[in-house]
Every structure is written in C-alpha cells, then in structure tokens.
PDB file of C-alpha atoms in Angstrom:
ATOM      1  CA  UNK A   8     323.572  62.865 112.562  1.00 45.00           C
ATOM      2  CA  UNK A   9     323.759  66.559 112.988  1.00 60.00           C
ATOM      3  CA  UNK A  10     326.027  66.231 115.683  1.00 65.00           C
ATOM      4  CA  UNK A  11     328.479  64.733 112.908  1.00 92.00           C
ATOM      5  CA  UNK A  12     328.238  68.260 110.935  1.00 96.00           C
ATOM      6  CA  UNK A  13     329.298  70.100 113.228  1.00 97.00           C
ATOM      7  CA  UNK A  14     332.955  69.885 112.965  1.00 97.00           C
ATOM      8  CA  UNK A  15     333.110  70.885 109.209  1.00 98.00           C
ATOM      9  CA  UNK A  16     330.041  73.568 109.899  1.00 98.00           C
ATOM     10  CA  UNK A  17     332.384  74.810 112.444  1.00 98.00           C
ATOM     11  CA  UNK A  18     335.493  75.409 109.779  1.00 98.00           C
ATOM     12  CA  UNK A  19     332.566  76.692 107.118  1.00 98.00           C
ATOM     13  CA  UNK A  20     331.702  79.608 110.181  1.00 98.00           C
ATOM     14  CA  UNK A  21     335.771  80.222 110.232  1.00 98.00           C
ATOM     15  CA  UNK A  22     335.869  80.428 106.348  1.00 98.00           C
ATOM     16  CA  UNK A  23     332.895  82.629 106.835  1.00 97.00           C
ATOM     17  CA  UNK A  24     334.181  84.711 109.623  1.00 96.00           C
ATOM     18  CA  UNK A  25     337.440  85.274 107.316  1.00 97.00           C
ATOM     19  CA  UNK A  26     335.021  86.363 104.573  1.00 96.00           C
ATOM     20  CA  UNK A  27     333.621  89.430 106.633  1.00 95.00           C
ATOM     21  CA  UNK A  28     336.668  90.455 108.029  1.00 94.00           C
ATOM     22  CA  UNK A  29     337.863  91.249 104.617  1.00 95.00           C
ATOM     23  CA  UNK A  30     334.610  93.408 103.548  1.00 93.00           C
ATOM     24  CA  UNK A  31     332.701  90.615 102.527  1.00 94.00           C
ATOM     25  CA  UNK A  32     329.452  89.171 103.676  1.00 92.00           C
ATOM     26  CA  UNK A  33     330.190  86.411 105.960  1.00 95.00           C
ATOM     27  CA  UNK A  34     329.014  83.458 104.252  1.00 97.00           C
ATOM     28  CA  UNK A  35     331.703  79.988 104.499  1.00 98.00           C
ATOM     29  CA  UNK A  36     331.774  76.644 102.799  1.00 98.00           C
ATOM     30  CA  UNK A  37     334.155  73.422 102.905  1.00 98.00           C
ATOM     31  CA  UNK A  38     333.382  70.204 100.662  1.00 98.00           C
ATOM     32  CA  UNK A  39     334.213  66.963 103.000  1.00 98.00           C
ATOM     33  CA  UNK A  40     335.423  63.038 101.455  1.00 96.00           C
ATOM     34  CA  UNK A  41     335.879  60.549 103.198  1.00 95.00           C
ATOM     35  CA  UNK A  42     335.679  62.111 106.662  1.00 96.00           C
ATOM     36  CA  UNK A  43     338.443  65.161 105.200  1.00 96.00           C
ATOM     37  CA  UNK A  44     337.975  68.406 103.905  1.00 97.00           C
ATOM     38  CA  UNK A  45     339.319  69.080 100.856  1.00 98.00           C
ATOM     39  CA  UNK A  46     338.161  72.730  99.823  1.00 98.00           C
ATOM     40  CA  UNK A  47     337.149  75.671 101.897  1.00 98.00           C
ATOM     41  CA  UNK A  48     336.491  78.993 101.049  1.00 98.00           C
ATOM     42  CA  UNK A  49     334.331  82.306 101.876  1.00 97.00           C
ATOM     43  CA  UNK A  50     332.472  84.653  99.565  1.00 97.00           C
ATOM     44  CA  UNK A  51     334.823  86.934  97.619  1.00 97.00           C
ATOM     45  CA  UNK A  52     332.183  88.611  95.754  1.00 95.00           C
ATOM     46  CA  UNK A  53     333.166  92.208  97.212  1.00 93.00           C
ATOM     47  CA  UNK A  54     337.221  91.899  97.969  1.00 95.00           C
ATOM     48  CA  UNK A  55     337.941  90.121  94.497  1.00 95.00           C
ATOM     49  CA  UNK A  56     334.839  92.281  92.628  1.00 96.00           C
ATOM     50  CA  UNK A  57     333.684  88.921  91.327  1.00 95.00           C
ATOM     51  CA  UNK A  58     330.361  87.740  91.096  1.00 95.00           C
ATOM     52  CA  UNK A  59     330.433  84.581  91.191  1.00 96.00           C
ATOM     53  CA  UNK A  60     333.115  84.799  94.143  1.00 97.00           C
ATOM     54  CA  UNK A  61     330.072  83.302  96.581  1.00 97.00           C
ATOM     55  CA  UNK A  62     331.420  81.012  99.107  1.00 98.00           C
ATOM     56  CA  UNK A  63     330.546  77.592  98.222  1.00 98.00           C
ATOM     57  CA  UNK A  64     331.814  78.707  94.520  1.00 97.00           C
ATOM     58  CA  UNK A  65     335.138  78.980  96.054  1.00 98.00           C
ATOM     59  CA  UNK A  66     335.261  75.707  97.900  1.00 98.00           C
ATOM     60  CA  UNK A  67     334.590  73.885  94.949  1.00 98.00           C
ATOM     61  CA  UNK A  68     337.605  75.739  93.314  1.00 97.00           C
ATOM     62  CA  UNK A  69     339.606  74.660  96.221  1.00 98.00           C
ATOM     63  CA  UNK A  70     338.400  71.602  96.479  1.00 98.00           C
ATOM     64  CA  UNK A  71     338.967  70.787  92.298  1.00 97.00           C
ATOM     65  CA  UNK A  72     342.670  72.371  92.101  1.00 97.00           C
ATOM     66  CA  UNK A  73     343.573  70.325  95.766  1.00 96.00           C
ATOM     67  CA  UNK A  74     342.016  67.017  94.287  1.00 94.00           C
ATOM     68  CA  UNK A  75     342.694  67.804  90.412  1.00 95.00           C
ATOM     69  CA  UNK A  76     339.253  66.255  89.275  1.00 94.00           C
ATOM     70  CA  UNK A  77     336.179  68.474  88.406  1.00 93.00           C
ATOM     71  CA  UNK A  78     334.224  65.337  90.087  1.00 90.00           C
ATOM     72  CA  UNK A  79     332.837  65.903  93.864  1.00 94.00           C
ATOM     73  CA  UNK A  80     331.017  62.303  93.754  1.00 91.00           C
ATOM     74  CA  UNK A  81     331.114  60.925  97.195  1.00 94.00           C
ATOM     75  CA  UNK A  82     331.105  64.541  98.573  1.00 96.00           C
ATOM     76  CA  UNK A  83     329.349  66.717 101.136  1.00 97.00           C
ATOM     77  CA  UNK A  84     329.014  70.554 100.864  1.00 98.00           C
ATOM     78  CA  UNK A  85     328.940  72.446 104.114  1.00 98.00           C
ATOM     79  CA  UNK A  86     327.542  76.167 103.874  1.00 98.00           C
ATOM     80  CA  UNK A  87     326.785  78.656 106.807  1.00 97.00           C
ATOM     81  CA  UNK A  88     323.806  79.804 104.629  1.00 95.00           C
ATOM     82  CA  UNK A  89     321.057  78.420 102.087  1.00 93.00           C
ATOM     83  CA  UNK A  90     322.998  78.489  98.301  1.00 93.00           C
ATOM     84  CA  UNK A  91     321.383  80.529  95.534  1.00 89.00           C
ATOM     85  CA  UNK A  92     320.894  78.978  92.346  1.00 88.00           C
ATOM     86  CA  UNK A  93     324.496  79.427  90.708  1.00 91.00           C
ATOM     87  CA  UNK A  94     325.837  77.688  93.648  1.00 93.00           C
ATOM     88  CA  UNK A  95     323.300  75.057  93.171  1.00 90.00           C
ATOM     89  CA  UNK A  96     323.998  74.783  89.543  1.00 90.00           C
ATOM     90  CA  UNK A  97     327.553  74.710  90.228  1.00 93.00           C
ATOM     91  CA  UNK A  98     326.672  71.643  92.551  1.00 93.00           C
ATOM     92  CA  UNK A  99     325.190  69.595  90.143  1.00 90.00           C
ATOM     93  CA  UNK A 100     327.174  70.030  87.233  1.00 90.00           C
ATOM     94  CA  UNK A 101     329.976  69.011  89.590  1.00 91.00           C
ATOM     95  CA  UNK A 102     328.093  65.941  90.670  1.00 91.00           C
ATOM     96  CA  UNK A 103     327.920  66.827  94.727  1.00 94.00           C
ATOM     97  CA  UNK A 104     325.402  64.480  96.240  1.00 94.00           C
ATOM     98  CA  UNK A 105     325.111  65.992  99.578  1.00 95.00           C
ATOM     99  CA  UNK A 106     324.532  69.522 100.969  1.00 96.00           C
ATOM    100  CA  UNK A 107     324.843  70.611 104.394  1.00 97.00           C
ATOM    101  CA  UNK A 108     322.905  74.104 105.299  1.00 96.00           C
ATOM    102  CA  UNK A 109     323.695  76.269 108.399  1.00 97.00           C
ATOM    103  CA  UNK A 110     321.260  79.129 108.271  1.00 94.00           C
ATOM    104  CA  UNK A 111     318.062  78.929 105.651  1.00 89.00           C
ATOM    105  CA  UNK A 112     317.254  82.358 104.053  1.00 80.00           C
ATOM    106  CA  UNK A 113     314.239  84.009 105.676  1.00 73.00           C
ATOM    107  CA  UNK A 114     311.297  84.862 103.573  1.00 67.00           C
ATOM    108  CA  UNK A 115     311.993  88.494 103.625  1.00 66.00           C
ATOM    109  CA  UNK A 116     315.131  88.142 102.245  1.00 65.00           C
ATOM    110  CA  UNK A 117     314.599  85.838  99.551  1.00 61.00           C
ATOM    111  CA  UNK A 118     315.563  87.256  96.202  1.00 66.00           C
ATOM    112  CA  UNK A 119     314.003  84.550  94.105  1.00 64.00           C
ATOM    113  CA  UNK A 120     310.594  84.798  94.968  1.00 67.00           C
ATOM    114  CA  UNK A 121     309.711  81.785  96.436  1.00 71.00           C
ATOM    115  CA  UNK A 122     312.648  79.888  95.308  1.00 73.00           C
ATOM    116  CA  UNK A 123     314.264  77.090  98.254  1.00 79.00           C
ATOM    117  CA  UNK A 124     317.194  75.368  97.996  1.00 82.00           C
ATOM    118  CA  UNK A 125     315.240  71.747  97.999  1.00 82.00           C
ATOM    119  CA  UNK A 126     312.737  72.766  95.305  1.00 81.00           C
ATOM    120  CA  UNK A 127     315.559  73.740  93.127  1.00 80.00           C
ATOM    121  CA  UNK A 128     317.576  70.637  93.719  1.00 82.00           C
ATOM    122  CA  UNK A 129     314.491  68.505  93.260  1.00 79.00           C
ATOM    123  CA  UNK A 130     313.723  69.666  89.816  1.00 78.00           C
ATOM    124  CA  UNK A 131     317.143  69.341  88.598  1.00 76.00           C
ATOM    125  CA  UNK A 132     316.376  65.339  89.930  1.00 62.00           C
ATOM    126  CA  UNK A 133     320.092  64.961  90.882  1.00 70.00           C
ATOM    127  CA  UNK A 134     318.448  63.340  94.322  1.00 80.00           C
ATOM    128  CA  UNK A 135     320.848  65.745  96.253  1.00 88.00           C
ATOM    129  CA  UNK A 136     320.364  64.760  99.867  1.00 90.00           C
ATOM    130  CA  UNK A 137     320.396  67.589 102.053  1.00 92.00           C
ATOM    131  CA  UNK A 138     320.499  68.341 105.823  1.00 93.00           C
ATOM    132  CA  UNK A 139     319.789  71.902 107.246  1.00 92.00           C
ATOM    133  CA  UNK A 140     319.896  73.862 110.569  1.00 93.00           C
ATOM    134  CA  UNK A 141     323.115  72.696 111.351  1.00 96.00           C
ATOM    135  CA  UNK A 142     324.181  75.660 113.925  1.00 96.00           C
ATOM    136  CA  UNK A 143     321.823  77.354 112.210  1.00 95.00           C
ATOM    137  CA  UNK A 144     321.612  80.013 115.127  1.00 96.00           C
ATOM    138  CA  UNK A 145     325.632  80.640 114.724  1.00 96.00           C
ATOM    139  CA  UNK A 146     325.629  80.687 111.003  1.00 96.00           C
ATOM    140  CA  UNK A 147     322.760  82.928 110.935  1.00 93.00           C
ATOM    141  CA  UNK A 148     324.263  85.416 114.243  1.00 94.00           C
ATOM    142  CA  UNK A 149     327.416  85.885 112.469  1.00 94.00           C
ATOM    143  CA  UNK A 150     325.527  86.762 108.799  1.00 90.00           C
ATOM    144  CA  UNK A 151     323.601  88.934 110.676  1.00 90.00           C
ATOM    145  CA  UNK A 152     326.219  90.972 113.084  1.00 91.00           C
ATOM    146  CA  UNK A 153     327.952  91.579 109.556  1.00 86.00           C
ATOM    147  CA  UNK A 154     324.699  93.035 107.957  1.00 80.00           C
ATOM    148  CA  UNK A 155     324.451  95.259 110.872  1.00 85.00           C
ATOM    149  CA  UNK A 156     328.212  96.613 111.085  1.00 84.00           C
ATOM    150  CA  UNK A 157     327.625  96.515 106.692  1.00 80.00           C
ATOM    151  CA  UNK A 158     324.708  99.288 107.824  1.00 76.00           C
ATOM    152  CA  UNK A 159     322.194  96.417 105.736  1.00 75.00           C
ATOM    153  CA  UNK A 160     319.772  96.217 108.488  1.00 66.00           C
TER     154      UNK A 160
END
C-alpha cells in the first residue's frame, strides 16, 4: 500500500522543496482523486506573511479553485509532515477522508503538548483514515537540512 504513496509523496517533497527555496520551511502537500492530483502546494507562511499559508492549507486552495467545489470527498491528502490542528480542521470541514503523512513530529518539537494528528482526527469522529511514514526519512531529511541552513537547530 505504501508503495502506492509514493508517487504523490514524491510531488508533496517537490512542493516542499519549492517551499524552502523561497524562505519557507519546507513542508509540501498535494490532494489526489481518482488516481490524479488535483492541488499541490508548499507552506507560504513566511514568503506571503500569512499564517495560515501552511502547506496542506494551500493544496486545498488549489485543489478547490482547479475542481470549483469546496468538497474533497473521495480524496487523499499527501503531506511531507504531521498537520497541526488548523490543517486538520481545514480537513474536515472540507470533508477529506484520507490523510497521507511523510514525517510525524517528534516529541520535542511538538507545540501542542501531547497533541497527534490521529487523536485529533478521532475526536472530531470524521473516521479519517490515515497512513504515515510514507518516506518518512526524506520528508523528515529535507525539513531538517532547512532547519539547519534556517540556523533552527
């Protein structure tokens, strides 16, 4: 199954790559129906000074103005790292059933506490299913090189 991912993870680590390269941290997404992408995007949050410019946040955009429906039923999200809870949110009020995770955050970096991904998505009860660790180890080398060049770590 993962081996399935791994195309669109591969475009989410381009959309990411993109991201850092113009100043921001290299996170990517791309939402996938029917086999297609049909949004991609990397954070903004630094180059467009918007915060909520976070990478799966801009797929969705993408994805809504290329399909012209605010409706992502039938499908999957692809990120190179774990959503926070406005992307989450953003999921489920957009009705996205599936999310695919590259790298997970690491429990020093979490700034929720002890906030997941999962436990978020099973409270809301939308039955998201979710698959992570796809090329984790890329999603989480190329965050990391640009949190060393950013001077982060």
């Amino acid at each position: 199954m993962a081996d399935d991912h791994e195309p669109f993870m591969r475009i989410a680590l381009e959309e990411a790559r993109k991201a850092g390269e113009a100043g921001n941290r290299a996170i990517g997404a791309v939402v996938v129906r029917n086999g297609a992408v049909i949004g991609q995007g990397g954070n903004q949050r630094e180059s467009a000074v918007d915060p909520t410019g976070h990478a799966e946040v801009t797929a969705l955009r993408d994805a809504a103005r290329r399909a012209g429906s605010l409706d992502f039923g039938g499908c999957t999200l692809y990120t190179t790292l774990e959503p926070c809870p406005m992307c989450c949110g953003a999921m489920v009020a957009n009705n996205v059933p599936a999310l695919v995770v590259g790298a997970m955050h690491t429990p020093g970096e979490k700034r929720w506490g002890g906030y997941t991904v999962r436990q978020l998505l099973e409270t809301v009860g939308q039955g998201t299913a979710i698959d992570s660790g796809v090329l984790g180890a890329e999603c989480a080398a190329l965050l990391r090189e640009w949190d060393v060049k950013q001077g982060r770590v």
